[in-house]
PDB file of C-alpha atoms in Angstrom:
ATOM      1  CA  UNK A   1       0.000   0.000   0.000  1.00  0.00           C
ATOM      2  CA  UNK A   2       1.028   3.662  -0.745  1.00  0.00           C
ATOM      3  CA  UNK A   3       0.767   6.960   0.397  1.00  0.00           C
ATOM      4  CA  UNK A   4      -3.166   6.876   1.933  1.00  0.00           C
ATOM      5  CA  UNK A   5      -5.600   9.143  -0.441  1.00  0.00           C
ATOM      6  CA  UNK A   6      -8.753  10.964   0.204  1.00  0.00           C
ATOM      7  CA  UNK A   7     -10.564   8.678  -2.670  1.00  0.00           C
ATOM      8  CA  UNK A   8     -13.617  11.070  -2.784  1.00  0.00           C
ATOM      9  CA  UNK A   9     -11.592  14.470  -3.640  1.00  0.00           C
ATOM     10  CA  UNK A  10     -10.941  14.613  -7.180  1.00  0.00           C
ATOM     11  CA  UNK A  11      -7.726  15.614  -9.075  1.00  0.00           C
ATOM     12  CA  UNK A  12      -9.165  19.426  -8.375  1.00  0.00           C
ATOM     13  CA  UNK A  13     -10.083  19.303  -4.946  1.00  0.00           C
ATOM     14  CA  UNK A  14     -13.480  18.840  -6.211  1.00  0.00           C
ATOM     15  CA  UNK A  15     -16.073  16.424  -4.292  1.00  0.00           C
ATOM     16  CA  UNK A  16     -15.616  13.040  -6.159  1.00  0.00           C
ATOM     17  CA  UNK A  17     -18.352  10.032  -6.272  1.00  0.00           C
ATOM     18  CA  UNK A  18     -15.685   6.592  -6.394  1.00  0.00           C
ATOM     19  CA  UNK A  19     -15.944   4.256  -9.556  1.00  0.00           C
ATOM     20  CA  UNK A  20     -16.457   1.144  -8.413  1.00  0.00           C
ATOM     21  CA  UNK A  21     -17.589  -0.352 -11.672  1.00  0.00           C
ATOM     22  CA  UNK A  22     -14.192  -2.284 -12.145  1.00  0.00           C
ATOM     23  CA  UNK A  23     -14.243  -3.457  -8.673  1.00  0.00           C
ATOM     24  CA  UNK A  24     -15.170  -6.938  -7.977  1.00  0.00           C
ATOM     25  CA  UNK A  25     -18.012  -8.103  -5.904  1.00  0.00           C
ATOM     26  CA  UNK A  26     -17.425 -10.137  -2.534  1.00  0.00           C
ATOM     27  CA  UNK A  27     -18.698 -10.360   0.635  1.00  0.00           C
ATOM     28  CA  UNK A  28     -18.593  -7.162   2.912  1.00  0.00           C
ATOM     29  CA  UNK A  29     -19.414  -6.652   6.611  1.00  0.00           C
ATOM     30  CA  UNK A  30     -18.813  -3.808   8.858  1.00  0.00           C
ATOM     31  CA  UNK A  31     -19.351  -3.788  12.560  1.00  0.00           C
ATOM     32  CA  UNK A  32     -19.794  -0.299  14.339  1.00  0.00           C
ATOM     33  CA  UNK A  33     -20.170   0.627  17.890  1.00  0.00           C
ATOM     34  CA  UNK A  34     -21.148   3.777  19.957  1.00  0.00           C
ATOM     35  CA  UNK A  35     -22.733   4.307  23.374  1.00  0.00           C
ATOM     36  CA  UNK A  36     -24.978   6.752  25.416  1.00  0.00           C
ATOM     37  CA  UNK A  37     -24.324   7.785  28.773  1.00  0.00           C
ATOM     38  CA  UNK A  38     -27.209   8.784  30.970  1.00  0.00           C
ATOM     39  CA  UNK A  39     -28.491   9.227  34.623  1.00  0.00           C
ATOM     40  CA  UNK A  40     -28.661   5.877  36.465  1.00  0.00           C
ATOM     41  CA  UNK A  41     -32.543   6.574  36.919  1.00  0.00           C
ATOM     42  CA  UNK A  42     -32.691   7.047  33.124  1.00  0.00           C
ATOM     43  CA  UNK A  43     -31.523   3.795  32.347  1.00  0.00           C
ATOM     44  CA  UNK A  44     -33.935   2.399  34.855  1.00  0.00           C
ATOM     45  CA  UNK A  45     -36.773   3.971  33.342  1.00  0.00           C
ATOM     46  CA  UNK A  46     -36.156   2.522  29.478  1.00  0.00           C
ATOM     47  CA  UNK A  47     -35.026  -0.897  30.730  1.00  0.00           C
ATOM     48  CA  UNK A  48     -38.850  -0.638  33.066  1.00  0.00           C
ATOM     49  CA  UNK A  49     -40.719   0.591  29.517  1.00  0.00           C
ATOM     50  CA  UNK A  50     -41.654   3.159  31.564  1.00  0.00           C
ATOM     51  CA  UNK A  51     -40.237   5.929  29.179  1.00  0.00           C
ATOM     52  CA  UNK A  52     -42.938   8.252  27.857  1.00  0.00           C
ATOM     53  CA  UNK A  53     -42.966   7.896  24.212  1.00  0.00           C
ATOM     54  CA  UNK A  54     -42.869   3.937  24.656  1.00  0.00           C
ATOM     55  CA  UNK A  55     -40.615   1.173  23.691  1.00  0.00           C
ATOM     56  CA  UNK A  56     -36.674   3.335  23.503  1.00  0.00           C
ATOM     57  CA  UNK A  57     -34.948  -0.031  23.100  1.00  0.00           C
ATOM     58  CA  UNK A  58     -37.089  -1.386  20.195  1.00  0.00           C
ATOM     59  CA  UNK A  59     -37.424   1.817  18.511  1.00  0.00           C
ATOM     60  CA  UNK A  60     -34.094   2.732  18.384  1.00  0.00           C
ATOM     61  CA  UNK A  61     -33.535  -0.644  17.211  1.00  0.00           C
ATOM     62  CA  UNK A  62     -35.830  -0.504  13.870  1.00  0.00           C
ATOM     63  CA  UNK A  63     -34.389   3.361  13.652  1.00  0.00           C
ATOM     64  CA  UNK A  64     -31.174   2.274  12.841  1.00  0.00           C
ATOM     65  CA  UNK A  65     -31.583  -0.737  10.924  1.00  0.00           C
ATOM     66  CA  UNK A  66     -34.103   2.013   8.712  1.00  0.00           C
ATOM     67  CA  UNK A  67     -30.865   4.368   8.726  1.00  0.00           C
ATOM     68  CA  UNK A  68     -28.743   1.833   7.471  1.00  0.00           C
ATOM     69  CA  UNK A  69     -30.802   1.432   3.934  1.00  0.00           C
ATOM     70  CA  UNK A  70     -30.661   5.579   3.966  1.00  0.00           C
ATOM     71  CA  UNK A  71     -27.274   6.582   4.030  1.00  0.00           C
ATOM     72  CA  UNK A  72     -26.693   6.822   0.407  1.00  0.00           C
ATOM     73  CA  UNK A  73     -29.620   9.917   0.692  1.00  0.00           C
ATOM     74  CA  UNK A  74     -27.991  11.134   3.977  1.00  0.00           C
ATOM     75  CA  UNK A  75     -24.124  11.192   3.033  1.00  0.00           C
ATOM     76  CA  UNK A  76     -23.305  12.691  -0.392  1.00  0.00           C
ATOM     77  CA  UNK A  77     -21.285  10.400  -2.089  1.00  0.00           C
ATOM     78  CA  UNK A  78     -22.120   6.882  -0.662  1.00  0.00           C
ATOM     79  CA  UNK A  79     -23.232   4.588  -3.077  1.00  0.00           C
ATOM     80  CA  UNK A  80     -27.023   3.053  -2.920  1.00  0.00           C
ATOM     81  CA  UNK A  81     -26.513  -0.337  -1.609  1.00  0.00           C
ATOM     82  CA  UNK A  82     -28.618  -3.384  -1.566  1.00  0.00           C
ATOM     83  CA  UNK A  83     -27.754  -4.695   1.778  1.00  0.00           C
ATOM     84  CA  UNK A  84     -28.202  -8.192   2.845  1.00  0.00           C
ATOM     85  CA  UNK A  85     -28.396  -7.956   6.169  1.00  0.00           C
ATOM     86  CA  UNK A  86     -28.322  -5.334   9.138  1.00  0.00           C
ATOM     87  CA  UNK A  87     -28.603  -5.661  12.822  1.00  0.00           C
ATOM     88  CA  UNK A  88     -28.592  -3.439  15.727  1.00  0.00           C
ATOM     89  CA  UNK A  89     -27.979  -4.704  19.003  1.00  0.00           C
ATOM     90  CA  UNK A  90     -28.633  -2.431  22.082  1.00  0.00           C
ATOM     91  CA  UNK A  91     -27.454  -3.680  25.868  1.00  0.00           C
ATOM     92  CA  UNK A  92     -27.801  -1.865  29.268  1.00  0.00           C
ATOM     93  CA  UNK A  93     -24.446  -1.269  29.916  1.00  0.00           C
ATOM     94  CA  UNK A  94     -24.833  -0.528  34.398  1.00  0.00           C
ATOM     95  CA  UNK A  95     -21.161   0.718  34.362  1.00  0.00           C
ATOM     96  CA  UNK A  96     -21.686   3.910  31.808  1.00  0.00           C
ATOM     97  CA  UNK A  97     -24.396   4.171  32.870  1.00  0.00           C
ATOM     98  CA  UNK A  98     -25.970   3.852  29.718  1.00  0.00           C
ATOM     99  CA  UNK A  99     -26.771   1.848  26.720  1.00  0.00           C
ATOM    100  CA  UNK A 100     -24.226   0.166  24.129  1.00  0.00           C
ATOM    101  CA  UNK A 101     -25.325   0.047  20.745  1.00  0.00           C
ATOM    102  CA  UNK A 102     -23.442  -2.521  17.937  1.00  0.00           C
ATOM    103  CA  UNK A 103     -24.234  -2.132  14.894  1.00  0.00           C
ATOM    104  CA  UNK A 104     -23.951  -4.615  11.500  1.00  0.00           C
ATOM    105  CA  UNK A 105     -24.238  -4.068   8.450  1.00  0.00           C
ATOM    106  CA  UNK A 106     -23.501  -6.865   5.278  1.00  0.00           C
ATOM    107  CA  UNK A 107     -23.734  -7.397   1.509  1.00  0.00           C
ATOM    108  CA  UNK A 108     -22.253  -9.054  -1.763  1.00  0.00           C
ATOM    109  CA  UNK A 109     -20.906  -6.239  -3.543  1.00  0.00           C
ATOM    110  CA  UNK A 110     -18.166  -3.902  -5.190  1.00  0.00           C
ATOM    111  CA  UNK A 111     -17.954  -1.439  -2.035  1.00  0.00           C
ATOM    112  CA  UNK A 112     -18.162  -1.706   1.618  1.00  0.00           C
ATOM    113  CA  UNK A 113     -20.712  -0.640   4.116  1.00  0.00           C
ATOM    114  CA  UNK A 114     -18.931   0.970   6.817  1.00  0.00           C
ATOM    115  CA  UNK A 115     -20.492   4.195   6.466  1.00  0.00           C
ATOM    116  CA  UNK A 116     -24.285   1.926   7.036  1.00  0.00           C
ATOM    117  CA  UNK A 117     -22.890   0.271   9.936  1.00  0.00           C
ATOM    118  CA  UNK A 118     -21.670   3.828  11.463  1.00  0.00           C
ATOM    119  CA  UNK A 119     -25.145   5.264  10.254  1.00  0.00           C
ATOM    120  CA  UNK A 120     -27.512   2.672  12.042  1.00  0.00           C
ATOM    121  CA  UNK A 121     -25.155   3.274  15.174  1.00  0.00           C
ATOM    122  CA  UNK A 122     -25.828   6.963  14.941  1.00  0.00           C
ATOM    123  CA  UNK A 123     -29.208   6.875  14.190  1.00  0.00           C
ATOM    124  CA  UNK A 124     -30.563   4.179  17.069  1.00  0.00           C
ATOM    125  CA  UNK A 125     -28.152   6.509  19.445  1.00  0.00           C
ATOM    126  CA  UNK A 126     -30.352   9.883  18.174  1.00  0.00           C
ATOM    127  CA  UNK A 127     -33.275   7.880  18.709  1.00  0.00           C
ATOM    128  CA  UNK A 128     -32.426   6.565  22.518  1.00  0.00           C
ATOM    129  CA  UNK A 129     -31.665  10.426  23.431  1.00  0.00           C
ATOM    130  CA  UNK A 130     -35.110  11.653  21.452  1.00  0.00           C
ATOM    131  CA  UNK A 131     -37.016   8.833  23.240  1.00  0.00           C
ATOM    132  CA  UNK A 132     -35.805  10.047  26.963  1.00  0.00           C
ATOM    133  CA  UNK A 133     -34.827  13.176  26.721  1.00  0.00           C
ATOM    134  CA  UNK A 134     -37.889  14.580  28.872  1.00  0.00           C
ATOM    135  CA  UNK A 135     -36.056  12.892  31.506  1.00  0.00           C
ATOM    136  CA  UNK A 136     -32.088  13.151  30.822  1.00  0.00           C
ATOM    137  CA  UNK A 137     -31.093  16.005  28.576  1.00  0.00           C
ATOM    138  CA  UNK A 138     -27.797  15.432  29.786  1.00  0.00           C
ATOM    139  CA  UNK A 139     -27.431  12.116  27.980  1.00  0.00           C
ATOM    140  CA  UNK A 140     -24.418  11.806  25.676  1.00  0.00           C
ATOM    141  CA  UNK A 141     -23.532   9.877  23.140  1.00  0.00           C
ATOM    142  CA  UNK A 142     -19.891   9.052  21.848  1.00  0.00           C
ATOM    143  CA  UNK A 143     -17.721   6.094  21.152  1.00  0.00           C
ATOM    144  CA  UNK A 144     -18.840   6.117  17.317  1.00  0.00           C
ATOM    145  CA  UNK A 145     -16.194   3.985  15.755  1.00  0.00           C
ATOM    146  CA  UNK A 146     -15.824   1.436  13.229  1.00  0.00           C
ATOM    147  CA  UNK A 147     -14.957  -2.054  15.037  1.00  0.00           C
ATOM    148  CA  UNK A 148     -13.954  -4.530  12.179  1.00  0.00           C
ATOM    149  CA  UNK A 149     -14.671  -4.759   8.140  1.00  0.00           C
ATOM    150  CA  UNK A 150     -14.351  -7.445   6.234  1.00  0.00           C
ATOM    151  CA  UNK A 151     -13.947  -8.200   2.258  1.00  0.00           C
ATOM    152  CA  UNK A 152     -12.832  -5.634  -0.934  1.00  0.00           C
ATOM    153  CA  UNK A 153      -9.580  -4.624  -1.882  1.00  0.00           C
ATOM    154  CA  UNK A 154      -7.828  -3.218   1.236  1.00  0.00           C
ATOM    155  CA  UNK A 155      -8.549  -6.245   3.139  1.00  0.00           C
ATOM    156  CA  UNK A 156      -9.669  -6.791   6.651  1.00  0.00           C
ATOM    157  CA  UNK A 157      -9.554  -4.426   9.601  1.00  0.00           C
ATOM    158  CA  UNK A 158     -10.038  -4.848  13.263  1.00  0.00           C
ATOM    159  CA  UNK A 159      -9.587  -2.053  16.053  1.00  0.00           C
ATOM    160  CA  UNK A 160      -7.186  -2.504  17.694  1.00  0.00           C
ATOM    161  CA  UNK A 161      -7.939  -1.746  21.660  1.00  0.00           C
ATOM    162  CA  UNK A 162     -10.579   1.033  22.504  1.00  0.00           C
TER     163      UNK A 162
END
């Protein structure tokens, strides 16, 4: 591998969509994560169901997986993808305190899906914070990051440590 390039800024400086018509097609997965932190009680609250605009868990579950098949109209010059498969997995995580979201995103195809996997995390973390805000506005999310891809031309990658 060479000198790393910005592969959507053309020769210019101009924004660039990538041609991956010559590419070939092979399995891709990305994994993302991200988290949001919250009052103890808040937690409490969504893991009870007791939150006031319902189910925060399951909704920010379908809100990402929804994300994932958008983020060719969100992000300017991804590619529409037909994905195979998505999940979104959301745990109580008692030491934030908080709720971890991991999300995964897969297809056969000539580019990868990182930037779906990183969207459904974003997305179902929005969606916790819109769902409980009327009782934590001082949630936060962070920890976006990609965790591992797999397939395409530059190989595998796996974070190393977080």
């Amino acid at each position: 591998m060479g000198k790393p390039t910005l592969t959507h800024i053309g020769g210019s400086g101009e924004a660039n969509m990538v041609d991956v018509g010559d590419k070939t097609e092979t399995v891709r997965i990305a994994v993302a994560e991200g988290h949001v932190r919250m009052k103890a009680e808040t937690l409490a609250l969504i893991l009870e169901g007791d939150a006031k605009k319902g189910d925060v868990i399951g909704t920010a579950r379908l809100a990402g997986i929804m994300a994932a098949k958008q983020t060719s109209n969100l992000i300017p010059l991804c590619h529409p993808l037909m994905l195979t498969k998505v999940t979104v997995d959301i745990a109580p995580d008692p030491m934030l305190p908080g709720l971890r979201v991991e999300a995964l995103a897969k297809l056969t195809g000539r580019t990868g899906v990182e930037m779906e996997a990183l969207t459904a995390v974003s997305v179902a973390c929005l969606t916790i914070y819109d769902m409980a805000k009327a009782a934590d506005r001082e949630m936060a999310i962070s920890g976006i990051q990609l965790v591992s891809k797999s397939g395409g031309r530059s190989g595998d990658y796996r974070r190393e440590g977080n």
